[in-house]
Coordinates of C-alpha atoms and ligand atoms in Angstrom, one line a residue:
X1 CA -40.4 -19.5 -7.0
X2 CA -39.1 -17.8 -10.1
X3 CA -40.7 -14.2 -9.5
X4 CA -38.7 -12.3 -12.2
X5 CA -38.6 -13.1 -15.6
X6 CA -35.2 -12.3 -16.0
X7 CA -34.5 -14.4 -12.8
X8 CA -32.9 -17.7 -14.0
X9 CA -34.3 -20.9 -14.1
X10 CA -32.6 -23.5 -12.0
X11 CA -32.3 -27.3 -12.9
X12 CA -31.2 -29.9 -10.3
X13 CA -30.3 -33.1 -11.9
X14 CA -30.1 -36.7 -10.6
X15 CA -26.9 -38.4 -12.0
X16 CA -23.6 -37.6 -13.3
X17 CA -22.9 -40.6 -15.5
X18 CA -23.0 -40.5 -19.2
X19 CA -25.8 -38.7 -19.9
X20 CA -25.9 -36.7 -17.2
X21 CA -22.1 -35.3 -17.8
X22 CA -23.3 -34.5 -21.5
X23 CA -25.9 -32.4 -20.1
X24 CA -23.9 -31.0 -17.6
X25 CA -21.2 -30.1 -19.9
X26 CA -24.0 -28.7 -22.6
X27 CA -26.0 -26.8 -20.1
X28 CA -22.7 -25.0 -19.4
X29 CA -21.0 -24.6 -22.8
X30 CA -23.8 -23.5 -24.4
X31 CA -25.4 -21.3 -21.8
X32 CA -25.7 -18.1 -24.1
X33 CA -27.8 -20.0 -26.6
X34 CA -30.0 -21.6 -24.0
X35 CA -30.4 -18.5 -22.4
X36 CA -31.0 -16.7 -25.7
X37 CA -33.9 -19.3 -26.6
X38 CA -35.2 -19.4 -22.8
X39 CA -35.2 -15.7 -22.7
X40 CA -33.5 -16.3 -19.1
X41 CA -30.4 -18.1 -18.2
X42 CA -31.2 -21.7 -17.3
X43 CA -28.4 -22.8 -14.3
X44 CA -27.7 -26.2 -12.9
X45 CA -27.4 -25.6 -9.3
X46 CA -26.5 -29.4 -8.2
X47 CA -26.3 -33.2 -9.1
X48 CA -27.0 -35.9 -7.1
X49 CA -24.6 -38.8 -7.1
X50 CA -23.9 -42.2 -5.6
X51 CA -20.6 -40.7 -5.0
X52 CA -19.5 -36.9 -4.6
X53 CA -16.1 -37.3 -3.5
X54 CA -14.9 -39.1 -7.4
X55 CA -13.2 -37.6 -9.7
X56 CA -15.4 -36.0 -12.3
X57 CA -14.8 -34.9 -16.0
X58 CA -17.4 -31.9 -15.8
X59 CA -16.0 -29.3 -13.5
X60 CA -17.8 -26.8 -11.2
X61 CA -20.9 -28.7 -10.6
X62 CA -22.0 -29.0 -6.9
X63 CA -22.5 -32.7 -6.2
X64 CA -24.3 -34.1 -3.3
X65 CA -25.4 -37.8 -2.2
X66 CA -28.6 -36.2 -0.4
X67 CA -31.6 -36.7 -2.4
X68 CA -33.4 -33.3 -0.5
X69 CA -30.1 -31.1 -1.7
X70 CA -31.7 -31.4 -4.7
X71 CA -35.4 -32.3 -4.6
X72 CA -36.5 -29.5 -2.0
X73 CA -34.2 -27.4 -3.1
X74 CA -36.7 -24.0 -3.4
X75 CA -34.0 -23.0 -6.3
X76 CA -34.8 -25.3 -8.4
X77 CA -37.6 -25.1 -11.2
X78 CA -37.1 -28.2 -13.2
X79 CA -35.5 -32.0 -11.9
X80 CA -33.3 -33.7 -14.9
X81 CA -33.7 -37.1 -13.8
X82 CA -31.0 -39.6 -15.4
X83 CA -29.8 -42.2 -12.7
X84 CA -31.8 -45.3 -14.5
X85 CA -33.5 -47.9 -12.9
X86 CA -37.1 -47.8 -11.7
X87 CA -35.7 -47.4 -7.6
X88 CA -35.2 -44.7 -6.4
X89 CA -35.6 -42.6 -9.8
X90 CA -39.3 -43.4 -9.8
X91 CA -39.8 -42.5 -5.7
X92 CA -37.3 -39.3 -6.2
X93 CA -39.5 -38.2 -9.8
X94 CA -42.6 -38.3 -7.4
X95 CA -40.9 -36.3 -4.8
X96 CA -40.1 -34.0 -7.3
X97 CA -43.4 -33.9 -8.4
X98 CA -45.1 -32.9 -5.0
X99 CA -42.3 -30.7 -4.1
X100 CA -43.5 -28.1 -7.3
X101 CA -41.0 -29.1 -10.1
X102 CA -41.2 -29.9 -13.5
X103 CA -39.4 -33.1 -14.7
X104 CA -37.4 -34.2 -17.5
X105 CA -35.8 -37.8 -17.8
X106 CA -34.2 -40.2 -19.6
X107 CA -35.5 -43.1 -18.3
X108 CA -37.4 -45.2 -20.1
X109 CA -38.2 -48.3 -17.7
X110 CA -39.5 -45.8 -15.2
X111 CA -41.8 -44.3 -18.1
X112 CA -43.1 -47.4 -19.5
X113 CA -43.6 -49.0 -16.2
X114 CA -45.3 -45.8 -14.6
X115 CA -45.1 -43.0 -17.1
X116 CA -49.0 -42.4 -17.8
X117 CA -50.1 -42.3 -14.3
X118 CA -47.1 -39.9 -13.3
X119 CA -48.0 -38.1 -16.5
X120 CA -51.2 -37.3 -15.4
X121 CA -50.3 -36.6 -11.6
X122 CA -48.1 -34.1 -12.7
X123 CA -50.4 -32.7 -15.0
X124 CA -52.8 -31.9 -11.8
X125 CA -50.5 -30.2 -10.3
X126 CA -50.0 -27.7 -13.2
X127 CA -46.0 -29.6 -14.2
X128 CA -44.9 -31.6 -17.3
X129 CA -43.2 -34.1 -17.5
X130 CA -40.7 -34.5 -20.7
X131 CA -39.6 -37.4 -22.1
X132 CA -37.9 -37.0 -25.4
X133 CA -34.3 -39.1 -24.8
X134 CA -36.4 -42.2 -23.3
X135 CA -36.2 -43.3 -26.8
X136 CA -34.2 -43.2 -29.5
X137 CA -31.6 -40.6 -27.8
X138 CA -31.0 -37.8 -30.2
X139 CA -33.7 -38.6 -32.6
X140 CA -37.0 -36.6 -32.0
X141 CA -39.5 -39.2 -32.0
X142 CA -41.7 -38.2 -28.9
X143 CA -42.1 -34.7 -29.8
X144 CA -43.5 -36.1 -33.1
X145 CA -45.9 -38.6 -31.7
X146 CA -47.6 -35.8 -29.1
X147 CA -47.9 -33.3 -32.0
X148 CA -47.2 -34.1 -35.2
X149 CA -48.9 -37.1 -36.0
X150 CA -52.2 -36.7 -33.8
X151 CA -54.2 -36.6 -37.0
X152 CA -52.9 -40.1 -37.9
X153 CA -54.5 -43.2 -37.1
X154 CA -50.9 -45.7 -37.0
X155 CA -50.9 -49.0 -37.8
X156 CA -47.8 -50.0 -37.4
X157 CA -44.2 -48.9 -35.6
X158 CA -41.0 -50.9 -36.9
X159 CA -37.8 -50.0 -34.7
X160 CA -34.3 -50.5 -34.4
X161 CA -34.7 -48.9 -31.2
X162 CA -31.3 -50.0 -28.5
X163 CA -28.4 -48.5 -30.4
X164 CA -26.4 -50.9 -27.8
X165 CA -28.1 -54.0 -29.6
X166 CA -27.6 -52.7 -33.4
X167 CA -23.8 -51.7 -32.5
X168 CA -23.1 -55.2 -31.7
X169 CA -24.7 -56.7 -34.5
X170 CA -23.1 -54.9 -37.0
X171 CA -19.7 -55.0 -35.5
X172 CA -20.4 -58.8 -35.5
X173 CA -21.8 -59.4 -39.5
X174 CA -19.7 -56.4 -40.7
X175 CA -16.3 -56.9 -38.9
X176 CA -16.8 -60.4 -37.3
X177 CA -16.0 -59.4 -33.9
X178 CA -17.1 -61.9 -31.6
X179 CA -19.9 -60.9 -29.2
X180 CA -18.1 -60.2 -26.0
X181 CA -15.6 -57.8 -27.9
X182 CA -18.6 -56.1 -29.8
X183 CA -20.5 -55.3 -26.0
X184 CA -17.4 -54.6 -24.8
X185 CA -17.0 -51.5 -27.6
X186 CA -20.6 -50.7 -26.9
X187 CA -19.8 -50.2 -23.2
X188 CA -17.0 -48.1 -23.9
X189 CA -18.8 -45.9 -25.9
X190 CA -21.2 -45.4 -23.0
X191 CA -24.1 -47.1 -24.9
X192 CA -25.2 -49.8 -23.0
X193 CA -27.4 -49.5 -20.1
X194 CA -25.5 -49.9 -16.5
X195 CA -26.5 -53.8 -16.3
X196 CA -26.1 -54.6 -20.2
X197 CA -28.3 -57.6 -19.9
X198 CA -31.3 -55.3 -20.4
X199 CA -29.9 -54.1 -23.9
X200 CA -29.1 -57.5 -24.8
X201 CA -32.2 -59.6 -24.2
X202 CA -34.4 -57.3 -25.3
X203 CA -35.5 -55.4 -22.3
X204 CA -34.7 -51.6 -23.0
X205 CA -36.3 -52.1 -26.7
X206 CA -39.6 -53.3 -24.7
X207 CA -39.5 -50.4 -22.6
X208 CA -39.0 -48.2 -25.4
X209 CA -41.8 -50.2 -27.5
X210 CA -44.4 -50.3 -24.4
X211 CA -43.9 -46.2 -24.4
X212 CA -43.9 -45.4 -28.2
X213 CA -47.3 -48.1 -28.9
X214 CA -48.8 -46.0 -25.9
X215 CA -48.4 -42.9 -28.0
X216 CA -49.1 -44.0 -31.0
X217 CA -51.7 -46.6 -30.1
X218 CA -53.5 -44.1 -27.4
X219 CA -53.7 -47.5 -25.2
X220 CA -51.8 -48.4 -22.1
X221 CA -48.8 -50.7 -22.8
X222 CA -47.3 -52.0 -20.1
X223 CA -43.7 -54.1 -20.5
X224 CA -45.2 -57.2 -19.9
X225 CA -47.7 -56.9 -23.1
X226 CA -44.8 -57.1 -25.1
X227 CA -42.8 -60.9 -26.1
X228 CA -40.1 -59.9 -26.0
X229 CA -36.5 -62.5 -27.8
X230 CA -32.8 -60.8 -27.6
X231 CA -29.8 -61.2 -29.2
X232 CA -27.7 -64.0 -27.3
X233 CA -29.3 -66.8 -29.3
X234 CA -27.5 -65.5 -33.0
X235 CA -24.6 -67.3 -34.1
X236 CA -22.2 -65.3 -37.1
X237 CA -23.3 -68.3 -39.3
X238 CA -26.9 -66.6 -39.3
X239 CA -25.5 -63.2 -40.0
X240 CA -23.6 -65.5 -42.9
X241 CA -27.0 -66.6 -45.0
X242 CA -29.2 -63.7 -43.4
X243 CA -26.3 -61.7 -46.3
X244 CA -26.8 -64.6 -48.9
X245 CA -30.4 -64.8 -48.5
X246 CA -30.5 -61.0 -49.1
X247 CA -31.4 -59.9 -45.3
X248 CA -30.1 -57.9 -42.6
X249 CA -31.3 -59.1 -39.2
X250 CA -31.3 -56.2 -36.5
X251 CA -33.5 -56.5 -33.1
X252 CA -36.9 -55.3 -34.2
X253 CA -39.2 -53.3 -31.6
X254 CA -43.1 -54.1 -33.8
X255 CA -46.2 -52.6 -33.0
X256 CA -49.0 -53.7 -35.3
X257 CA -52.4 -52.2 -34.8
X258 CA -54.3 -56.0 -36.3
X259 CA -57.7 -56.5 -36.7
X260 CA -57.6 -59.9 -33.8
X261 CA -55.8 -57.0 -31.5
X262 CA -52.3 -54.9 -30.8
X263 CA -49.4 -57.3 -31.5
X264 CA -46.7 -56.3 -29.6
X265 CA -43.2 -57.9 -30.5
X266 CA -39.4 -57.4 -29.6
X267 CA -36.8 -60.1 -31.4
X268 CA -34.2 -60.3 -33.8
X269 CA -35.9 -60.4 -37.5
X270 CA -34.9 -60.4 -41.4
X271 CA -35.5 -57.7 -43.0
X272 CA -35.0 -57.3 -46.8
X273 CA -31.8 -56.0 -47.9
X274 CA -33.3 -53.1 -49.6
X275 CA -35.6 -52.0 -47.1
X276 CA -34.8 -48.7 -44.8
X277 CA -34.7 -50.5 -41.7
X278 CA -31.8 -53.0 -43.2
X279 CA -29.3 -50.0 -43.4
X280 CA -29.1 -48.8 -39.8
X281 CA -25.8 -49.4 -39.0
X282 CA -23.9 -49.5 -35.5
X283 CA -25.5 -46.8 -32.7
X284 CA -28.2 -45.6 -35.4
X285 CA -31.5 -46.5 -34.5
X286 CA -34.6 -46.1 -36.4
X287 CA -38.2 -45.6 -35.8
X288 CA -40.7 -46.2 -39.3
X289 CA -44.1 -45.4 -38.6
X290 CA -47.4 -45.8 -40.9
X291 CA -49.9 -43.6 -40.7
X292 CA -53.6 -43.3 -42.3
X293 CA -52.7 -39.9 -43.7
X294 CA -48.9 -39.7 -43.9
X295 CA -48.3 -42.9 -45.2
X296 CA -44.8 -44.5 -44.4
X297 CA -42.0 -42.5 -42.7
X298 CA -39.0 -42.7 -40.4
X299 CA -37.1 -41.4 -37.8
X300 CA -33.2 -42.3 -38.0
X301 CA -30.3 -40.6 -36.0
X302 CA -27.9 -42.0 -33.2
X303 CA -29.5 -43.6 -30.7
X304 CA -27.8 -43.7 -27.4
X305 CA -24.6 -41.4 -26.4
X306 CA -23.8 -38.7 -24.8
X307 CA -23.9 -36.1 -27.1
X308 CA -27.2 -37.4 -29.1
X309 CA -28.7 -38.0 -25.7
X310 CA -28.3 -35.0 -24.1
X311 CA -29.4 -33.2 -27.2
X312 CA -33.0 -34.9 -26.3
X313 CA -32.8 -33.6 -22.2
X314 CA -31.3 -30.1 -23.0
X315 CA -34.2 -29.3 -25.3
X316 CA -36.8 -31.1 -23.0
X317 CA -35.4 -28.6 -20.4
X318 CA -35.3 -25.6 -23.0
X319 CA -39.2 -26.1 -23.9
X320 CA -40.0 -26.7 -20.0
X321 CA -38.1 -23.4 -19.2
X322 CA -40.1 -21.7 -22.1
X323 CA -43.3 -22.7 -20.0
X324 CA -42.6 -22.4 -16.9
X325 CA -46.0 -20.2 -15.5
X326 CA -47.3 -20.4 -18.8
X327 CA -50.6 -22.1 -17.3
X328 CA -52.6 -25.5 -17.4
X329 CA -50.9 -28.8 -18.3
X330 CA -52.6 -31.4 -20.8
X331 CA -51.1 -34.6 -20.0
X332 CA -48.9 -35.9 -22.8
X333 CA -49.2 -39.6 -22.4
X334 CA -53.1 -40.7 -21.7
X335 CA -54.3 -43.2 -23.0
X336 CA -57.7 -43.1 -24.2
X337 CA -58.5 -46.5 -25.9
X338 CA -59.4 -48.7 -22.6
X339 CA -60.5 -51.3 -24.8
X340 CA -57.9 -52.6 -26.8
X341 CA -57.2 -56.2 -27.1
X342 CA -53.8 -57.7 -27.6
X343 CA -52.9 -60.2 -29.7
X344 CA -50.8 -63.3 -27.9
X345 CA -47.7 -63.9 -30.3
X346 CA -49.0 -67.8 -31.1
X347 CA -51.4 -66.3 -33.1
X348 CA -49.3 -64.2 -35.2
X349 CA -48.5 -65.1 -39.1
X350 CA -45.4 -64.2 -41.1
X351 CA -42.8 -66.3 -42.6
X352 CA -39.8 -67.9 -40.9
X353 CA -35.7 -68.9 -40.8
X354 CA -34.6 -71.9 -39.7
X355 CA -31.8 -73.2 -39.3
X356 CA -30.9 -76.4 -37.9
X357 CA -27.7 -78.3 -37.5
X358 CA -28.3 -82.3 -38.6
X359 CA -26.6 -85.2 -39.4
X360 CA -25.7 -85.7 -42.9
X361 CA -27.5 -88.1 -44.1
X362 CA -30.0 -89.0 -46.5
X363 CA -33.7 -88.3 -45.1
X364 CA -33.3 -85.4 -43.0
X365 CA -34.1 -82.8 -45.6
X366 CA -38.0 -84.6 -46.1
X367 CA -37.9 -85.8 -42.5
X368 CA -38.2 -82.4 -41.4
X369 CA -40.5 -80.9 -44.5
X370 CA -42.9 -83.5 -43.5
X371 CA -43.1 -82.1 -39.9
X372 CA -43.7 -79.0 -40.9
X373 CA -45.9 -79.9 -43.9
X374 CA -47.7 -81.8 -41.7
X375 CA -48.6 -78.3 -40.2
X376 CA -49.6 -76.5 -43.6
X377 CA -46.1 -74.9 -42.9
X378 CA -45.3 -74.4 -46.6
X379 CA -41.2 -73.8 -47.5
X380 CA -40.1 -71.2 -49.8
X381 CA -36.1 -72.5 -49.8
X382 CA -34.1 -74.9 -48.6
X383 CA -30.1 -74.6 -48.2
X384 CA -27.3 -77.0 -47.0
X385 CA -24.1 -76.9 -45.9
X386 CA -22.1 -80.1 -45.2
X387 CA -19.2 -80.7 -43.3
X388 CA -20.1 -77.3 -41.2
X389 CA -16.9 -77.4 -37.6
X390 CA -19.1 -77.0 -34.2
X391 CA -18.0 -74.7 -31.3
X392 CA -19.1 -77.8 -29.4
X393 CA -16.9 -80.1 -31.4
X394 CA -18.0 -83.1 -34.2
X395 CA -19.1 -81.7 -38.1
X396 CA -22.2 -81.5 -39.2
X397 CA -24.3 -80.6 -41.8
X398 CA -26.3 -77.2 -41.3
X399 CA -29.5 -77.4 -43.1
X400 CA -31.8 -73.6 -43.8
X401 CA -35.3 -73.6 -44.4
X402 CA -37.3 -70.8 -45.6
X403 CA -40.6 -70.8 -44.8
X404 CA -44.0 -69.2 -46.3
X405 CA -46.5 -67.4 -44.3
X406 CA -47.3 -69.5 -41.0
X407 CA -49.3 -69.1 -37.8
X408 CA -46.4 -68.8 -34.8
X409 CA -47.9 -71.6 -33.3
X410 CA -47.8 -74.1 -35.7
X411 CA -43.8 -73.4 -36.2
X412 CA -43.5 -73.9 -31.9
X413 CA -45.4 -77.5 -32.5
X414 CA -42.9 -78.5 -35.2
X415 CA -40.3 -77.2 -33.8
X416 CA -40.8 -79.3 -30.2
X417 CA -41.3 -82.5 -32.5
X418 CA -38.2 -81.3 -34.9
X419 CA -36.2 -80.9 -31.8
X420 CA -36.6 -84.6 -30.6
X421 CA -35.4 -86.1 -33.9
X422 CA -32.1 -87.8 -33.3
X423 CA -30.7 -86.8 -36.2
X424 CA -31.1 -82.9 -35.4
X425 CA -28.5 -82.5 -32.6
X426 CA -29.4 -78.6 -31.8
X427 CA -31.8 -76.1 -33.6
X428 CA -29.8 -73.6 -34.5
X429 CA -32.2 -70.6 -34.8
X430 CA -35.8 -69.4 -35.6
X431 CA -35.5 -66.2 -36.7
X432 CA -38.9 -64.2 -38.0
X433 CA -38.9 -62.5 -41.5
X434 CA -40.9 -59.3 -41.6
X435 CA -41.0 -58.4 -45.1
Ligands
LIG501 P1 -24.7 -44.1 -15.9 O1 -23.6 -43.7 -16.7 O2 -24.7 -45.4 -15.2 O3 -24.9 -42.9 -14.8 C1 -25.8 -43.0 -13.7 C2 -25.6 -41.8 -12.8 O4 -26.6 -41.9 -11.8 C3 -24.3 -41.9 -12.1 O5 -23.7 -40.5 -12.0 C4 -24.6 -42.4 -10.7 O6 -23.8 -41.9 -9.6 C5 -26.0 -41.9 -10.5 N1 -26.8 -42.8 -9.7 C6 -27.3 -44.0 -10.0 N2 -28.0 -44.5 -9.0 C7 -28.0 -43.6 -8.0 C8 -28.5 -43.6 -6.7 N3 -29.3 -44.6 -6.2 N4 -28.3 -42.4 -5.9 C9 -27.6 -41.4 -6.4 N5 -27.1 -41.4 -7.7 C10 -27.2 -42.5 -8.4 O7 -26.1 -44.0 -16.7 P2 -26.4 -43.3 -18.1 O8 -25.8 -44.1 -19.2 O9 -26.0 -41.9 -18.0 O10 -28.0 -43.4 -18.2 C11 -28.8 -42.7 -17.4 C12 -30.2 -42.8 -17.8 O11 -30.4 -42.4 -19.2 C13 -30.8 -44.3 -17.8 O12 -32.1 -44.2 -17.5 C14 -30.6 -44.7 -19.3 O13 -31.4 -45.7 -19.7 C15 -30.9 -43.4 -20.0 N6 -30.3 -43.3 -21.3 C16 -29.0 -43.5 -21.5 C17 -28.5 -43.4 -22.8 C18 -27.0 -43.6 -23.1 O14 -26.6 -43.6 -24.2 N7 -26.2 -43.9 -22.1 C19 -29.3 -42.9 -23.8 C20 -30.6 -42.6 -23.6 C21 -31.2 -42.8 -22.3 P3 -22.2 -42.1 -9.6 O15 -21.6 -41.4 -10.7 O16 -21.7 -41.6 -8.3 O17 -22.0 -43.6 -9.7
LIG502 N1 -28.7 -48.6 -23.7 C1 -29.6 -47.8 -24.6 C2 -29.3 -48.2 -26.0 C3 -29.3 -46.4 -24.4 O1 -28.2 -48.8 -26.3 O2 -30.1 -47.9 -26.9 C4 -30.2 -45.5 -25.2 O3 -31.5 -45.5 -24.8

């Protein structure tokens, strides 16, 4: 117990790895301020790690591989949690949690897959639980939806939301890197999550999507409510007419609050080249939100990092130091709208790419505009390119369509019947324009 209020406030963290070195290194650089703005120092009296005896880059912090160094440790007030993965980070949070302490973590699987109910176990027990760098990093978007824009009923979230993702992308349609090269950059940067596989498909920006809609959508979103499309299917040719079509095509995170129900999305989209969302560029990530009362606005700063990152955790553990004592907690993340209906992804309407790589020869064009006509799928543009080299070997043609407005499900059928045509040896993409 902290009996003094002049007494500091101990933090015991759980990891030492990107984040939790930028924390470190904060907490102790910039200890005066902290303590200034706590009105008490704030110390971190030990890490836990996989393994003590490697060489570190933040010095003097007392590392241990035993969990209970850290989580009974009567010394400490408030457990930084930023190991990742749901096991053990979601069994050690709990721990925390009955052992008296306060938590603040950077994970956002463990919050989107449990983060309401340990929310609200917490909150019984008189401790918060902050969450600010689960999503977006540096850019204060939590904080916002718990406070700021409670008077709002949203409709919609749009996201650039896995600065891993957007890095790659850009690195690829700005400097044509390949793809390996582009993660590889991410990963030394210390963006990308320790198994990059959940940046890539999708995974982290569902996570990140499931907590945000349960904030903004004050219903519980679980990972699996979202569909969820990552980045391994684009090929630099789309990045090629995404520019001459007048697009950018980031991974998009959408919430939509629709009258048929919550649609719930992660893919790679179109956006217009003029829109906000088109200019976030390498780790900068973006959150728009529309509001009843506020209208349109959006969040935008780096996304993932060390420094950005640790920004989020140190003030998490700043405001938690500020209340420690201060009396009851109101659970940040409940949801309160048990009856909310989501809407399956066949059933959404917007207007599609696709490209396909076909034969060149005469037919194809109407073959495949009578499939989709067939299916009230109305095209906007059409756009060939003959003679196109395949990775695979042979030249083709490469045919774009554009569509109009059309239900999802209607594209899947003509897709399955396009994709059975001998002249179309491989569909190249079907990318979703939200303009
Ligand atoms: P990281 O570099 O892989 O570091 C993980 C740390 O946790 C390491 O110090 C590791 O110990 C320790 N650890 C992992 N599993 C452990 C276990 N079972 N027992 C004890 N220690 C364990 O990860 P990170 O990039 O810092 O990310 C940490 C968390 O922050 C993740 O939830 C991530 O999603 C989130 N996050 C990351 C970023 C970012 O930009 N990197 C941004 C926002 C949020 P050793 O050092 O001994 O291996
Ligand atoms: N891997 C994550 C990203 C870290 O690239 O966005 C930040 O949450």
């Amino acid at each position: 117990m902290v009996n003094s209020m002049t007494e500091a406030v101990g933090v015991g963290m759980l990891g030492l790895g990107v984040v939790g070195s930028g924390v470190a290194r904060a907490l102790r650089d910039k200890a005066a301020t902290i303590g200034q703005r706590v009105g008490r120092p704030v110390e971190l009296r030990g890490v836990l790690v996989r393994d003590p005896e490697r060489q570190r880059d933040v010095e003097g912090v007392s590392l241990t591989r035993d969990p209970r160094a850290v989580l009974d440790d009567p010394r400490v007030q408030i457990v930084v949690e930023v190991m990742g993965g749901e096991e053990p980070a979601h069994a050690y949070i709990r721990r925390a949690i009955s052992a008296g302490k306060h938590i603040v973590t950077a994970n956002k699987e463990v919050m989107a897959k449990h983060g309401p109910e340990i929310v609200s176990d917490a909150a019984r027990c008189g401790l918060d639980v902050a969450y600010e760098a689960s999503v977006g990093g540096g850019i204060p978007v939590i904080g916002p939806f718990k406070l700021d824009l409670l008077a709002n009923d949203i409709s919609s979230l749009s996201a650039i939301i896995n600065g891993t993702t957007n890095y790659i992308i850009t690195r690829m349609s700005q400097a044509g890197l390949d793809f390996g090269s582009a993660l590889r950059e991410a990963q030394d940067a210390g963006y990308a999550e320790a198994d990059p596989r959940n940046d890539i498909e999708g995974i982290d920006a569902a996570y990140k999507l499931s907590i945000l809609a349960t904030l903004a959508f004050h219903a519980r979103v679980h990972p699996n409510d979202v569909y969820r499309e990552g980045i391994g299917g684009l090929e630099p040719s789309d990045f090629r007419y995404a520019r001459e079509l007048g697009y950018a095509t980031p991974l998009l995170a959408i919430g939509k609050r629709e009258p048929e129900g919550l649609e719930l999305r992660v893919h790679p989209a179109f956006v217009p080249r003029g829109s906000m969302l088109a200019n976030v560029d390498g780790v900068f990530t973006a959150v728009q939100v529309e509001g009843d009362l506020i209208g349109r606005i959006l969040f935008y700063g780096r996304g993932a990092g060390a420094g950005p990152t640790s920004s989020a955790v140190v003030a998490d553990v700043i405001d938690l130091a500020q209340r420690i004592g201060a009396g009851p907690v109101r659970p940040s993340l409940a949801p309160t709208d048990a009856n909310i209906r989501l809407r399956a992804v066949s059933d959404v309407r917007t207007r599609y790419y696709l490209r396909l790589v076909s034969a060149d020869r005469p037919g194809v064009i109407a073959t495949v505009a009578g499939i989709l006509g067939e299916r009230s799928i109305s095209l906007s543009s059409v756009l060939q390119k003959e003679d196109v080299p395949l990775e695979e070997g042979g030249r083709y043609a490469e045919i774009v369509f554009m569509t109009h407005h059309a239900q999802e499900a209607a594209v899947q059928e003509a897709l399955e019947q396009i994709r059975r045509l001998e002249v179309v040896p491989r569909i190249g993409s079907l990318i979703r324009v939200e303009d």
